[in-house]
Amino acid sequence: MSGYPDARFLTSANRPDQFVADQGAEVAFAGRSNAGKSSAINAILGRRLAHTSKTPGRTRLMNFFQLSPGERLVDLPGYGFARVPAGTTEEWRRLLEAYFETRRSLRGLFLAVDARRTPGELDLRMLEWCRGLGRPVHVVLAKADKLNRELAARALTSSREACGPDVTLQLFSARTGDGVVDARARLRDMLGGQRSE
Ligand code: GDP
C-alpha cells in the first residue's frame, strides 16, 4: 500500500479552541521526545510533513495533518524531556486531557516508543487515556534498525507486557522502511478502512 501523497499540513494548536473542527476520523500520534515519532509519521505518510529535530523538547504544539478529505493524523507534542520550562508539563497535561476528553473524531492512538526502551510512565498515561475512551492503541517500536534480531524480539515481548494484551505492537524503522506497510494498514484500519487507493 502506498502512503498518503495528498497529505497536507492543516494547522497547529496549543489551545483547544485552535483544534480543527471535530468531524470525520482522526488518529493521534504520541511519543516521548526523541522516540522517533516525527520520522515514523513521515515514513508512514510517505511525505516529510512532521518536523524531525535534533533538539528534543522543542515542539510544544499539536499539528493537524489532513490525509484525505475527512481523515486526519494529529501529531501530539513530545513529552518526557527534562529541560522544559516550569509550567510546560502542566500545560501539556491540560492540552492533552482536553483533547482526549472531548475529541469525538478520535479513532485511535499510535504511540512511538524507542525500541531500545520500554514504555515509560507518560507513555502508559497516554495509553490509559485512550483505553479509557475505548479507543485502540498501536505501539510502534521505532529505530528498530538499532537492535539485532534477538534484542528486537525481546523489545516486543517486554513492551507487550508493559502495555497489556489489548494493545497491538510492531517493530518499525524509518531508516530502513521496515514495518511501514504494517503501520499504514493499522492506520487505515483505525480510520475506518474507507480510504480509496
Ligand atoms: P521525535 O522527537 O520523536 O519526533 O523523533 P525524531 O523523528 O525527530 O527522531 C529523533 C532522532 O532519532 C533523530 O536524530 C532521528 O534521525 C533518529 N531516528 C528517527 N527514526 C530513526 C530510525 O528509524 N532509525 C534510526 N537509526 N534513527 C532514527
PDB file of C-alpha atoms and ligand atoms in Angstrom:
ATOM      1  CA  MET A   1       0.000   0.000   0.000  1.00  0.00           C
ATOM      2  CA  SER A   2       1.269   3.434  -0.848  1.00  0.00           C
ATOM      3  CA  GLY A   3       1.473   6.336   1.580  1.00  0.00           C
ATOM      4  CA  TYR A   4      -0.590   9.477   1.555  1.00  0.00           C
ATOM      5  CA  PRO A   5       0.741  11.575  -1.343  1.00  0.00           C
ATOM      6  CA  ASP A   6      -2.005  14.165  -0.880  1.00  0.00           C
ATOM      7  CA  ALA A   7      -1.396  14.602   2.845  1.00  0.00           C
ATOM      8  CA  ARG A   8      -1.030  18.213   3.901  1.00  0.00           C
ATOM      9  CA  PHE A   9      -0.491  20.308   6.993  1.00  0.00           C
ATOM     10  CA  LEU A  10      -3.701  21.898   8.287  1.00  0.00           C
ATOM     11  CA  THR A  11      -2.862  23.808  11.460  1.00  0.00           C
ATOM     12  CA  SER A  12      -1.031  23.860  14.780  1.00  0.00           C
ATOM     13  CA  ALA A  13      -2.762  24.219  18.131  1.00  0.00           C
ATOM     14  CA  ASN A  14      -1.724  24.878  21.700  1.00  0.00           C
ATOM     15  CA  ARG A  15      -5.262  25.610  22.884  1.00  0.00           C
ATOM     16  CA  PRO A  16      -8.446  23.570  22.417  1.00  0.00           C
ATOM     17  CA  ASP A  17     -10.172  26.406  20.529  1.00  0.00           C
ATOM     18  CA  GLN A  18      -7.487  26.046  17.845  1.00  0.00           C
ATOM     19  CA  PHE A  19      -8.284  22.376  17.164  1.00  0.00           C
ATOM     20  CA  VAL A  20      -9.553  21.519  13.686  1.00  0.00           C
ATOM     21  CA  ALA A  21     -13.365  21.054  13.541  1.00  0.00           C
ATOM     22  CA  ASP A  22     -14.231  17.767  15.238  1.00  0.00           C
ATOM     23  CA  GLN A  23     -15.616  15.943  12.188  1.00  0.00           C
ATOM     24  CA  GLY A  24     -14.579  12.865  10.257  1.00  0.00           C
ATOM     25  CA  ALA A  25     -11.951  10.443  11.569  1.00  0.00           C
ATOM     26  CA  GLU A  26      -8.667  11.202  13.251  1.00  0.00           C
ATOM     27  CA  VAL A  27      -5.736   9.176  14.610  1.00  0.00           C
ATOM     28  CA  ALA A  28      -3.398  10.774  17.152  1.00  0.00           C
ATOM     29  CA  PHE A  29       0.336  10.067  17.247  1.00  0.00           C
ATOM     30  CA  ALA A  30       2.143  10.417  20.571  1.00  0.00           C
ATOM     31  CA  GLY A  31       5.607   9.706  21.887  1.00  0.00           C
ATOM     32  CA  ARG A  32       8.355  10.748  24.198  1.00  0.00           C
ATOM     33  CA  SER A  33      10.659  13.427  22.734  1.00  0.00           C
ATOM     34  CA  ASN A  34      13.279  11.841  20.515  1.00  0.00           C
ATOM     35  CA  ALA A  35      11.430   8.494  20.343  1.00  0.00           C
ATOM     36  CA  GLY A  36      11.357   8.721  16.552  1.00  0.00           C
ATOM     37  CA  LYS A  37       7.738   9.893  16.240  1.00  0.00           C
ATOM     38  CA  SER A  38       8.241  12.536  13.538  1.00  0.00           C
ATOM     39  CA  SER A  39      10.388  10.214  11.438  1.00  0.00           C
ATOM     40  CA  ALA A  40       7.754   7.498  11.803  1.00  0.00           C
ATOM     41  CA  ILE A  41       4.956   9.868  10.733  1.00  0.00           C
ATOM     42  CA  ASN A  42       6.915  10.959   7.671  1.00  0.00           C
ATOM     43  CA  ALA A  43       7.711   7.363   6.712  1.00  0.00           C
ATOM     44  CA  ILE A  44       4.086   6.277   7.126  1.00  0.00           C
ATOM     45  CA  LEU A  45       2.721   9.206   5.137  1.00  0.00           C
ATOM     46  CA  GLY A  46       5.476   8.952   2.526  1.00  0.00           C
ATOM     47  CA  ARG A  47       5.900  12.710   2.871  1.00  0.00           C
ATOM     48  CA  ARG A  48       8.132  14.881   5.023  1.00  0.00           C
ATOM     49  CA  LEU A  49       5.452  16.868   6.843  1.00  0.00           C
ATOM     50  CA  ALA A  50       6.397  16.373  10.501  1.00  0.00           C
ATOM     51  CA  HIS A  51       9.492  18.214  11.679  1.00  0.00           C
ATOM     52  CA  THR A  52      12.238  15.949  12.904  1.00  0.00           C
ATOM     53  CA  SER A  53      14.568  17.596  15.358  1.00  0.00           C
ATOM     54  CA  LYS A  54      17.956  17.183  16.922  1.00  0.00           C
ATOM     55  CA  THR A  55      16.835  19.333  19.863  1.00  0.00           C
ATOM     56  CA  PRO A  56      14.259  17.281  21.742  1.00  0.00           C
ATOM     57  CA  GLY A  57      11.521  19.114  23.619  1.00  0.00           C
ATOM     58  CA  ARG A  58      11.292  21.982  21.146  1.00  0.00           C
ATOM     59  CA  THR A  59       7.821  21.332  19.774  1.00  0.00           C
ATOM     60  CA  ARG A  60       5.014  22.051  22.218  1.00  0.00           C
ATOM     61  CA  LEU A  61       2.276  22.218  19.619  1.00  0.00           C
ATOM     62  CA  MET A  62      -0.246  19.765  18.284  1.00  0.00           C
ATOM     63  CA  ASN A  63      -0.041  19.578  14.491  1.00  0.00           C
ATOM     64  CA  PHE A  64      -3.054  18.535  12.443  1.00  0.00           C
ATOM     65  CA  PHE A  65      -2.492  16.917   9.043  1.00  0.00           C
ATOM     66  CA  GLN A  66      -5.151  16.022   6.519  1.00  0.00           C
ATOM     67  CA  LEU A  67      -4.539  12.593   4.984  1.00  0.00           C
ATOM     68  CA  SER A  68      -7.539  12.639   2.674  1.00  0.00           C
ATOM     69  CA  PRO A  69     -10.852  14.515   2.933  1.00  0.00           C
ATOM     70  CA  GLY A  70     -12.338  13.716   6.355  1.00  0.00           C
ATOM     71  CA  GLU A  71      -9.255  11.807   7.552  1.00  0.00           C
ATOM     72  CA  ARG A  72      -6.579  13.340   9.760  1.00  0.00           C
ATOM     73  CA  LEU A  73      -3.449  12.487  11.671  1.00  0.00           C
ATOM     74  CA  VAL A  74      -2.656  14.574  14.747  1.00  0.00           C
ATOM     75  CA  ASP A  75       0.961  14.858  15.811  1.00  0.00           C
ATOM     76  CA  LEU A  76       0.838  15.384  19.586  1.00  0.00           C
ATOM     77  CA  PRO A  77       3.636  17.254  21.380  1.00  0.00           C
ATOM     78  CA  GLY A  78       6.505  15.056  22.546  1.00  0.00           C
ATOM     79  CA  TYR A  79       6.863  14.616  26.286  1.00  0.00           C
ATOM     80  CA  GLY A  80       9.335  13.472  28.893  1.00  0.00           C
ATOM     81  CA  PHE A  81      12.046  15.938  28.059  1.00  0.00           C
ATOM     82  CA  ALA A  82      13.755  17.075  31.248  1.00  0.00           C
ATOM     83  CA  ARG A  83      14.763  20.603  30.285  1.00  0.00           C
ATOM     84  CA  VAL A  84      11.367  22.189  29.678  1.00  0.00           C
ATOM     85  CA  PRO A  85      10.358  25.492  31.295  1.00  0.00           C
ATOM     86  CA  ALA A  86       8.376  25.311  34.535  1.00  0.00           C
ATOM     87  CA  GLY A  87       4.661  25.045  33.855  1.00  0.00           C
ATOM     88  CA  THR A  88       5.074  23.463  30.423  1.00  0.00           C
ATOM     89  CA  THR A  89       4.395  19.951  31.671  1.00  0.00           C
ATOM     90  CA  GLU A  90       1.206  21.162  33.313  1.00  0.00           C
ATOM     91  CA  GLU A  91       0.194  22.951  30.074  1.00  0.00           C
ATOM     92  CA  TRP A  92       0.918  19.763  28.135  1.00  0.00           C
ATOM     93  CA  ARG A  93      -1.228  17.726  30.501  1.00  0.00           C
ATOM     94  CA  ARG A  94      -4.152  20.154  30.281  1.00  0.00           C
ATOM     95  CA  LEU A  95      -3.990  20.368  26.491  1.00  0.00           C
ATOM     96  CA  LEU A  96      -3.820  16.606  26.069  1.00  0.00           C
ATOM     97  CA  GLU A  97      -6.553  16.000  28.617  1.00  0.00           C
ATOM     98  CA  ALA A  98      -8.813  18.486  26.831  1.00  0.00           C
ATOM     99  CA  TYR A  99      -8.068  16.713  23.559  1.00  0.00           C
ATOM    100  CA  PHE A 100      -8.751  13.175  24.795  1.00  0.00           C
ATOM    101  CA  GLU A 101     -11.819  14.168  26.807  1.00  0.00           C
ATOM    102  CA  THR A 102     -13.602  15.998  24.017  1.00  0.00           C
ATOM    103  CA  ARG A 103     -12.402  14.611  20.701  1.00  0.00           C
ATOM    104  CA  ARG A 104     -15.241  12.647  19.128  1.00  0.00           C
ATOM    105  CA  SER A 105     -13.429  12.075  15.828  1.00  0.00           C
ATOM    106  CA  LEU A 106     -10.526  10.317  17.617  1.00  0.00           C
ATOM    107  CA  ARG A 107     -10.409   6.735  16.320  1.00  0.00           C
ATOM    108  CA  GLY A 108      -7.210   5.559  17.958  1.00  0.00           C
ATOM    109  CA  LEU A 109      -3.693   6.302  19.103  1.00  0.00           C
ATOM    110  CA  PHE A 110      -0.315   5.478  17.631  1.00  0.00           C
ATOM    111  CA  LEU A 111       2.372   5.512  20.302  1.00  0.00           C
ATOM    112  CA  ALA A 112       6.009   5.777  19.218  1.00  0.00           C
ATOM    113  CA  VAL A 113       8.453   4.215  21.678  1.00  0.00           C
ATOM    114  CA  ASP A 114      12.201   3.957  21.097  1.00  0.00           C
ATOM    115  CA  ALA A 115      12.702   0.209  20.593  1.00  0.00           C
ATOM    116  CA  ARG A 116      15.685   0.311  22.965  1.00  0.00           C
ATOM    117  CA  ARG A 117      13.487   1.454  25.876  1.00  0.00           C
ATOM    118  CA  THR A 118      10.383   0.049  27.483  1.00  0.00           C
ATOM    119  CA  PRO A 119       7.287   2.278  27.553  1.00  0.00           C
ATOM    120  CA  GLY A 120       7.597   4.801  30.392  1.00  0.00           C
ATOM    121  CA  GLU A 121       5.135   6.381  32.789  1.00  0.00           C
ATOM    122  CA  LEU A 122       3.993   9.080  30.359  1.00  0.00           C
ATOM    123  CA  ASP A 123       3.640   6.570  27.508  1.00  0.00           C
ATOM    124  CA  LEU A 124       1.429   4.476  29.745  1.00  0.00           C
ATOM    125  CA  ARG A 125      -0.594   7.541  30.736  1.00  0.00           C
ATOM    126  CA  MET A 126      -1.335   8.251  27.062  1.00  0.00           C
ATOM    127  CA  LEU A 127      -2.284   4.622  26.641  1.00  0.00           C
ATOM    128  CA  GLU A 128      -4.633   4.772  29.644  1.00  0.00           C
ATOM    129  CA  TRP A 129      -6.352   7.916  28.377  1.00  0.00           C
ATOM    130  CA  CYS A 130      -7.087   6.202  25.093  1.00  0.00           C
ATOM    131  CA  ARG A 131      -8.045   2.912  26.700  1.00  0.00           C
ATOM    132  CA  GLY A 132     -10.440   4.789  28.987  1.00  0.00           C
ATOM    133  CA  LEU A 133     -12.220   6.043  25.869  1.00  0.00           C
ATOM    134  CA  GLY A 134     -12.415   2.548  24.436  1.00  0.00           C
ATOM    135  CA  ARG A 135     -10.146   3.526  21.559  1.00  0.00           C
ATOM    136  CA  PRO A 136      -7.439   1.178  20.191  1.00  0.00           C
ATOM    137  CA  VAL A 137      -3.740   1.811  20.728  1.00  0.00           C
ATOM    138  CA  HIS A 138      -0.949   0.756  18.373  1.00  0.00           C
ATOM    139  CA  VAL A 139       2.641   0.854  19.630  1.00  0.00           C
ATOM    140  CA  VAL A 140       5.374   1.494  17.080  1.00  0.00           C
ATOM    141  CA  LEU A 141       8.776   0.379  18.398  1.00  0.00           C
ATOM    142  CA  ALA A 142      10.840   2.906  16.490  1.00  0.00           C
ATOM    143  CA  LYS A 143      14.515   2.836  15.420  1.00  0.00           C
ATOM    144  CA  ALA A 144      14.352  -0.981  15.392  1.00  0.00           C
ATOM    145  CA  ASP A 145      17.333  -0.959  12.993  1.00  0.00           C
ATOM    146  CA  LYS A 146      19.463  -0.246  16.070  1.00  0.00           C
ATOM    147  CA  LEU A 147      18.671  -3.692  17.503  1.00  0.00           C
ATOM    148  CA  ASN A 148      19.692  -7.157  16.361  1.00  0.00           C
ATOM    149  CA  ARG A 149      17.003  -9.801  15.907  1.00  0.00           C
ATOM    150  CA  GLU A 150      17.253 -11.163  19.418  1.00  0.00           C
ATOM    151  CA  LEU A 151      17.047  -7.758  21.086  1.00  0.00           C
ATOM    152  CA  ALA A 152      14.214  -6.731  18.779  1.00  0.00           C
ATOM    153  CA  ALA A 153      12.237  -9.830  19.772  1.00  0.00           C
ATOM    154  CA  ARG A 154      12.904  -9.056  23.430  1.00  0.00           C
ATOM    155  CA  ALA A 155      11.779  -5.447  22.958  1.00  0.00           C
ATOM    156  CA  LEU A 156       8.491  -6.666  21.525  1.00  0.00           C
ATOM    157  CA  THR A 157       7.924  -9.035  24.441  1.00  0.00           C
ATOM    158  CA  SER A 158       8.748  -6.544  27.194  1.00  0.00           C
ATOM    159  CA  SER A 159       6.693  -3.754  25.631  1.00  0.00           C
ATOM    160  CA  ARG A 160       3.762  -6.113  25.163  1.00  0.00           C
ATOM    161  CA  GLU A 161       3.962  -6.997  28.849  1.00  0.00           C
ATOM    162  CA  ALA A 162       4.114  -3.325  29.850  1.00  0.00           C
ATOM    163  CA  CYS A 163       1.227  -2.255  27.621  1.00  0.00           C
ATOM    164  CA  GLY A 164      -1.214  -5.111  28.073  1.00  0.00           C
ATOM    165  CA  PRO A 165      -2.899  -7.600  25.750  1.00  0.00           C
ATOM    166  CA  ASP A 166      -5.419  -5.191  24.191  1.00  0.00           C
ATOM    167  CA  VAL A 167      -2.653  -3.168  22.508  1.00  0.00           C
ATOM    168  CA  THR A 168      -1.110  -4.014  19.132  1.00  0.00           C
ATOM    169  CA  LEU A 169       2.643  -3.603  18.663  1.00  0.00           C
ATOM    170  CA  GLN A 170       5.168  -3.699  15.883  1.00  0.00           C
ATOM    171  CA  LEU A 171       8.823  -3.099  15.151  1.00  0.00           C
ATOM    172  CA  PHE A 172       9.455  -0.083  12.962  1.00  0.00           C
ATOM    173  CA  SER A 173      12.358   1.669  11.290  1.00  0.00           C
ATOM    174  CA  ALA A 174      12.030   4.930   9.412  1.00  0.00           C
ATOM    175  CA  ARG A 175      15.612   4.414   8.294  1.00  0.00           C
ATOM    176  CA  THR A 176      15.157   1.035   6.584  1.00  0.00           C
ATOM    177  CA  GLY A 177      11.392   1.207   5.981  1.00  0.00           C
ATOM    178  CA  ASP A 178      10.809  -1.977   7.969  1.00  0.00           C
ATOM    179  CA  GLY A 179       7.266  -2.050   9.324  1.00  0.00           C
ATOM    180  CA  VAL A 180       5.988   0.863   7.250  1.00  0.00           C
ATOM    181  CA  VAL A 181       3.488  -1.259   5.309  1.00  0.00           C
ATOM    182  CA  ASP A 182       2.090  -2.790   8.513  1.00  0.00           C
ATOM    183  CA  ALA A 183       1.807   0.632  10.147  1.00  0.00           C
ATOM    184  CA  ARG A 184      -0.116   2.015   7.158  1.00  0.00           C
ATOM    185  CA  ALA A 185      -2.514  -0.926   7.294  1.00  0.00           C
ATOM    186  CA  ARG A 186      -3.109  -0.368  11.011  1.00  0.00           C
ATOM    187  CA  LEU A 187      -3.666   3.346  10.443  1.00  0.00           C
ATOM    188  CA  ARG A 188      -6.162   2.620   7.684  1.00  0.00           C
ATOM    189  CA  ASP A 189      -8.000   0.156   9.954  1.00  0.00           C
ATOM    190  CA  MET A 190      -8.285   2.727  12.721  1.00  0.00           C
ATOM    191  CA  LEU A 191      -9.553   5.391  10.352  1.00  0.00           C
ATOM    192  CA  GLY A 192     -12.275   3.039   9.264  1.00  0.00           C
ATOM    193  CA  GLY A 193     -10.830   1.462   6.153  1.00  0.00           C
ATOM    194  CA  GLN A 194     -12.779   3.844   3.915  1.00  0.00           C
ATOM    195  CA  ARG A 195      -9.836   5.397   2.163  1.00  0.00           C
ATOM    196  CA  SER A 196      -9.816   4.902  -1.577  1.00  0.00           C
ATOM    197  CA  GLU A 197      -6.480   3.819  -3.020  1.00  0.00           C
TER     198      GLU A 197
HETATM  199  P1  GDP B   1      10.717  12.682  17.739  1.00  0.00           P
HETATM  200  O1  GDP B   1      11.330  13.692  18.652  1.00  0.00           O
HETATM  201  O2  GDP B   1      10.082  11.563  18.489  1.00  0.00           O
HETATM  202  O3  GDP B   1       9.808  13.265  16.702  1.00  0.00           O
HETATM  203  O4  GDP B   1      11.937  11.967  16.989  1.00  0.00           O
HETATM  204  P2  GDP B   1      12.596  12.226  15.541  1.00  0.00           P
HETATM  205  O5  GDP B   1      11.814  11.550  14.481  1.00  0.00           O
HETATM  206  O6  GDP B   1      12.874  13.691  15.382  1.00  0.00           O
HETATM  207  O7  GDP B   1      13.951  11.393  15.694  1.00  0.00           O
HETATM  208  C1  GDP B   1      14.820  11.612  16.770  1.00  0.00           C
HETATM  209  C2  GDP B   1      16.218  11.132  16.385  1.00  0.00           C
HETATM  210  O8  GDP B   1      16.196   9.727  16.121  1.00  0.00           O
HETATM  211  C3  GDP B   1      16.737  11.800  15.117  1.00  0.00           C
HETATM  212  O9  GDP B   1      18.114  12.032  15.275  1.00  0.00           O
HETATM  213  C4  GDP B   1      16.477  10.768  14.031  1.00  0.00           C
HETATM  214  O10 GDP B   1      17.407  10.839  12.978  1.00  0.00           O
HETATM  215  C5  GDP B   1      16.630   9.453  14.797  1.00  0.00           C
HETATM  216  N1  GDP B   1      15.767   8.415  14.203  1.00  0.00           N
HETATM  217  C6  GDP B   1      14.443   8.504  13.963  1.00  0.00           C
HETATM  218  N2  GDP B   1      13.979   7.374  13.394  1.00  0.00           N
HETATM  219  C7  GDP B   1      15.027   6.541  13.265  1.00  0.00           C
HETATM  220  C8  GDP B   1      15.193   5.206  12.739  1.00  0.00           C
HETATM  221  O11 GDP B   1      14.267   4.527  12.280  1.00  0.00           O
HETATM  222  N3  GDP B   1      16.449   4.666  12.818  1.00  0.00           N
HETATM  223  C9  GDP B   1      17.498   5.348  13.344  1.00  0.00           C
HETATM  224  N4  GDP B   1      18.663   4.716  13.395  1.00  0.00           N
HETATM  225  N5  GDP B   1      17.392   6.604  13.822  1.00  0.00           N
HETATM  226  C10 GDP B   1      16.176   7.200  13.790  1.00  0.00           C
END
